[in-house]
Amino acid sequence: MYEGSGSEERIIHVCVNMDCAMRGSEALRDRLQAAVDEQGADLEVNDYVCFAACEQGPNLLIEHKRAFYSEVSEADAEGIVAHALDGPPVEAIDKSSSFIAKKIFNMLDAGFKPGDLSLSEQT
Ligand code: FES
C-alpha cells in the first residue's frame, strides 16, 4: 500500500449505493461518523455512490491514506477511523492492493475528487 501526497482531503468515502447499503453500509457510515464525532477528529465521512466493487461491499475509501477497504462491518469502524488518523491499517479487510483500488488511486493521481460525486453535496 502506498499513501497519497497528503494533499487529499481528509475524507472517508463510504459507498451507500444499493449493494453496499443492503450489506449495512449506511449503519457503517453512521458508526464511522459517531466515532469521528466522539474523538473530535478532523475527518469527514461522506456518502459515495459505487466504487464498482459492489459484490465485495460494504466498500470505503480513505482518500488521504490511499486506502480501500471491502467487506467492512460496523465493528471495523474504530479501526478505520484510527487508520484515517495515522494509525495502522485494518489488515484483515484492507484491499488497497487490489485492482479496483489501484484504479481508484490512479484516478486520484489524475486529479479526480471523489467528493465532487458525493451524495452529501446534492440537493
Ligand atoms: S454498490 Fe457499493 S461499490 Fe457498488
PDB file of C-alpha atoms and ligand atoms in Angstrom:
ATOM      1  CA  MET A   1       0.000   0.000   0.000  1.00  0.00           C
ATOM      2  CA  TYR A   2       1.134   3.486  -0.691  1.00  0.00           C
ATOM      3  CA  GLU A   3      -0.162   6.689   0.728  1.00  0.00           C
ATOM      4  CA  GLY A   4      -1.108   9.825  -1.100  1.00  0.00           C
ATOM      5  CA  SER A   5       0.757  13.071  -1.204  1.00  0.00           C
ATOM      6  CA  GLY A   6      -1.076  14.410   1.808  1.00  0.00           C
ATOM      7  CA  SER A   7      -2.825  16.995  -0.321  1.00  0.00           C
ATOM      8  CA  GLU A   8      -6.048  14.993  -0.430  1.00  0.00           C
ATOM      9  CA  GLU A   9      -8.902  15.962   1.781  1.00  0.00           C
ATOM     10  CA  ARG A  10      -9.280  14.005   4.979  1.00  0.00           C
ATOM     11  CA  ILE A  11     -12.412  12.161   3.980  1.00  0.00           C
ATOM     12  CA  ILE A  12     -13.705   8.642   4.465  1.00  0.00           C
ATOM     13  CA  HIS A  13     -15.936   7.917   1.463  1.00  0.00           C
ATOM     14  CA  VAL A  14     -18.488   5.209   2.236  1.00  0.00           C
ATOM     15  CA  CYS A  15     -20.427   3.632  -0.601  1.00  0.00           C
ATOM     16  CA  VAL A  16     -24.144   3.813   0.129  1.00  0.00           C
ATOM     17  CA  ASN A  17     -25.292   2.567  -3.237  1.00  0.00           C
ATOM     18  CA  MET A  18     -27.734  -0.342  -3.294  1.00  0.00           C
ATOM     19  CA  ASP A  19     -25.442  -3.374  -2.957  1.00  0.00           C
ATOM     20  CA  CYS A  20     -23.353  -1.864  -0.204  1.00  0.00           C
ATOM     21  CA  ALA A  21     -26.421  -0.439   1.522  1.00  0.00           C
ATOM     22  CA  MET A  22     -28.038  -3.875   1.505  1.00  0.00           C
ATOM     23  CA  ARG A  23     -24.947  -5.124   3.343  1.00  0.00           C
ATOM     24  CA  GLY A  24     -25.149  -2.436   6.001  1.00  0.00           C
ATOM     25  CA  SER A  25     -23.102   0.476   4.688  1.00  0.00           C
ATOM     26  CA  GLU A  26     -25.493   3.137   5.994  1.00  0.00           C
ATOM     27  CA  ALA A  27     -25.200   1.812   9.537  1.00  0.00           C
ATOM     28  CA  LEU A  28     -21.437   1.593   8.993  1.00  0.00           C
ATOM     29  CA  ARG A  29     -21.373   5.217   7.842  1.00  0.00           C
ATOM     30  CA  ASP A  30     -23.309   6.257  10.947  1.00  0.00           C
ATOM     31  CA  ARG A  31     -20.933   4.329  13.181  1.00  0.00           C
ATOM     32  CA  LEU A  32     -17.931   5.947  11.485  1.00  0.00           C
ATOM     33  CA  GLN A  33     -19.481   9.392  11.931  1.00  0.00           C
ATOM     34  CA  ALA A  34     -20.143   8.647  15.613  1.00  0.00           C
ATOM     35  CA  ALA A  35     -16.538   7.556  16.101  1.00  0.00           C
ATOM     36  CA  VAL A  36     -15.280  10.712  14.369  1.00  0.00           C
ATOM     37  CA  ASP A  37     -17.570  12.875  16.490  1.00  0.00           C
ATOM     38  CA  GLU A  38     -16.613  11.124  19.742  1.00  0.00           C
ATOM     39  CA  GLN A  39     -12.943  11.771  19.053  1.00  0.00           C
ATOM     40  CA  GLY A  40     -13.451  15.264  17.695  1.00  0.00           C
ATOM     41  CA  ALA A  41     -11.378  14.050  14.781  1.00  0.00           C
ATOM     42  CA  ASP A  42     -10.522  16.262  11.826  1.00  0.00           C
ATOM     43  CA  LEU A  43     -12.195  13.871   9.388  1.00  0.00           C
ATOM     44  CA  GLU A  44     -15.244  13.969   7.167  1.00  0.00           C
ATOM     45  CA  VAL A  45     -17.454  10.966   6.482  1.00  0.00           C
ATOM     46  CA  ASN A  46     -19.003  11.177   3.047  1.00  0.00           C
ATOM     47  CA  ASP A  47     -21.740   9.239   1.276  1.00  0.00           C
ATOM     48  CA  TYR A  48     -20.390   7.945  -2.017  1.00  0.00           C
ATOM     49  CA  VAL A  49     -22.067   6.077  -4.856  1.00  0.00           C
ATOM     50  CA  CYS A  50     -20.345   2.951  -6.085  1.00  0.00           C
ATOM     51  CA  PHE A  51     -16.678   2.098  -6.430  1.00  0.00           C
ATOM     52  CA  ALA A  52     -17.545  -0.691  -8.892  1.00  0.00           C
ATOM     53  CA  ALA A  53     -16.690  -3.346  -6.340  1.00  0.00           C
ATOM     54  CA  CYS A  54     -20.299  -3.985  -5.427  1.00  0.00           C
ATOM     55  CA  GLU A  55     -20.066  -7.707  -4.746  1.00  0.00           C
ATOM     56  CA  GLN A  56     -17.417  -7.042  -2.072  1.00  0.00           C
ATOM     57  CA  GLY A  57     -19.245  -4.329  -0.175  1.00  0.00           C
ATOM     58  CA  PRO A  58     -19.574  -2.503   2.003  1.00  0.00           C
ATOM     59  CA  ASN A  59     -16.654  -0.619   0.491  1.00  0.00           C
ATOM     60  CA  LEU A  60     -14.978   2.585   1.554  1.00  0.00           C
ATOM     61  CA  LEU A  61     -12.053   4.783   0.591  1.00  0.00           C
ATOM     62  CA  ILE A  62      -9.864   6.793   2.950  1.00  0.00           C
ATOM     63  CA  GLU A  63      -8.842   9.406   0.431  1.00  0.00           C
ATOM     64  CA  HIS A  64      -5.777  10.891   2.123  1.00  0.00           C
ATOM     65  CA  LYS A  65      -4.408   7.451   3.040  1.00  0.00           C
ATOM     66  CA  ARG A  66      -4.960   5.887  -0.356  1.00  0.00           C
ATOM     67  CA  ALA A  67      -6.647   3.065   1.499  1.00  0.00           C
ATOM     68  CA  PHE A  68      -9.507   0.980   0.162  1.00  0.00           C
ATOM     69  CA  TYR A  69     -11.493  -1.401   2.308  1.00  0.00           C
ATOM     70  CA  SER A  70     -14.044  -4.058   1.414  1.00  0.00           C
ATOM     71  CA  GLU A  71     -16.468  -6.191   3.401  1.00  0.00           C
ATOM     72  CA  VAL A  72     -16.355  -3.599   6.148  1.00  0.00           C
ATOM     73  CA  SER A  73     -18.600  -4.081   9.156  1.00  0.00           C
ATOM     74  CA  GLU A  74     -19.677  -1.714  11.895  1.00  0.00           C
ATOM     75  CA  ALA A  75     -17.221  -3.470  14.187  1.00  0.00           C
ATOM     76  CA  ASP A  76     -14.396  -2.172  11.990  1.00  0.00           C
ATOM     77  CA  ALA A  77     -15.385   1.494  12.384  1.00  0.00           C
ATOM     78  CA  GLU A  78     -12.996   2.389  15.183  1.00  0.00           C
ATOM     79  CA  GLY A  79     -10.080   0.756  13.369  1.00  0.00           C
ATOM     80  CA  ILE A  80     -10.932   2.592  10.153  1.00  0.00           C
ATOM     81  CA  VAL A  81     -11.047   5.925  11.959  1.00  0.00           C
ATOM     82  CA  ALA A  82      -7.765   5.114  13.698  1.00  0.00           C
ATOM     83  CA  HIS A  83      -6.167   4.406  10.312  1.00  0.00           C
ATOM     84  CA  ALA A  84      -7.567   7.639   8.907  1.00  0.00           C
ATOM     85  CA  LEU A  85      -5.910   9.401  11.857  1.00  0.00           C
ATOM     86  CA  ASP A  86      -2.493   7.829  11.112  1.00  0.00           C
ATOM     87  CA  GLY A  87      -2.913   4.525  12.907  1.00  0.00           C
ATOM     88  CA  PRO A  88      -2.174   1.190  11.258  1.00  0.00           C
ATOM     89  CA  PRO A  89      -4.380  -0.288   8.543  1.00  0.00           C
ATOM     90  CA  VAL A  90      -7.077  -2.799   9.428  1.00  0.00           C
ATOM     91  CA  GLU A  91      -5.218  -5.554   7.636  1.00  0.00           C
ATOM     92  CA  ALA A  92      -7.980  -8.190   7.531  1.00  0.00           C
ATOM     93  CA  ILE A  93     -10.163  -6.028   5.277  1.00  0.00           C
ATOM     94  CA  ASP A  94      -7.523  -3.843   3.598  1.00  0.00           C
ATOM     95  CA  LYS A  95      -7.913  -4.164  -0.179  1.00  0.00           C
ATOM     96  CA  SER A  96      -5.595  -1.298  -1.073  1.00  0.00           C
ATOM     97  CA  SER A  97      -3.513  -3.578  -3.275  1.00  0.00           C
ATOM     98  CA  SER A  98      -6.488  -4.765  -5.305  1.00  0.00           C
ATOM     99  CA  PHE A  99      -7.062  -3.981  -8.968  1.00  0.00           C
ATOM    100  CA  ILE A 100     -10.017  -1.710  -8.267  1.00  0.00           C
ATOM    101  CA  ALA A 101      -8.124   0.174  -5.552  1.00  0.00           C
ATOM    102  CA  LYS A 102      -5.224   0.816  -7.918  1.00  0.00           C
ATOM    103  CA  LYS A 103      -7.691   2.188 -10.486  1.00  0.00           C
ATOM    104  CA  ILE A 104      -9.188   4.487  -7.858  1.00  0.00           C
ATOM    105  CA  PHE A 105      -5.738   5.683  -6.768  1.00  0.00           C
ATOM    106  CA  ASN A 106      -4.804   6.328 -10.409  1.00  0.00           C
ATOM    107  CA  MET A 107      -7.913   8.482 -10.705  1.00  0.00           C
ATOM    108  CA  LEU A 108      -6.875  10.398  -7.582  1.00  0.00           C
ATOM    109  CA  ASP A 109      -3.421  10.923  -9.098  1.00  0.00           C
ATOM    110  CA  ALA A 110      -5.129  12.317 -12.185  1.00  0.00           C
ATOM    111  CA  GLY A 111      -6.997  14.862 -10.099  1.00  0.00           C
ATOM    112  CA  PHE A 112     -10.294  13.087  -9.544  1.00  0.00           C
ATOM    113  CA  LYS A 113     -12.029  14.335  -6.409  1.00  0.00           C
ATOM    114  CA  PRO A 114     -14.451  11.729  -5.059  1.00  0.00           C
ATOM    115  CA  GLY A 115     -16.221  14.422  -3.059  1.00  0.00           C
ATOM    116  CA  ASP A 116     -17.349  16.005  -6.313  1.00  0.00           C
ATOM    117  CA  LEU A 117     -19.585  12.991  -6.896  1.00  0.00           C
ATOM    118  CA  SER A 118     -20.805  12.642  -3.355  1.00  0.00           C
ATOM    119  CA  LEU A 119     -24.431  12.441  -2.320  1.00  0.00           C
ATOM    120  CA  SER A 120     -23.742  14.830   0.537  1.00  0.00           C
ATOM    121  CA  GLU A 121     -23.390  17.763  -1.816  1.00  0.00           C
ATOM    122  CA  GLN A 122     -26.530  17.022  -3.801  1.00  0.00           C
ATOM    123  CA  THR A 123     -29.884  18.568  -3.047  1.00  0.00           C
TER     124      THR A 123
HETATM  125  S1  FES B   1     -22.729  -0.593  -4.575  1.00  0.00           S
HETATM  126 FE1  FES B   1     -21.004  -0.180  -3.307  1.00  0.00          FE
HETATM  127  S2  FES B   1     -19.325  -0.434  -4.681  1.00  0.00           S
HETATM  128 FE2  FES B   1     -21.067  -0.591  -5.954  1.00  0.00          FE
END
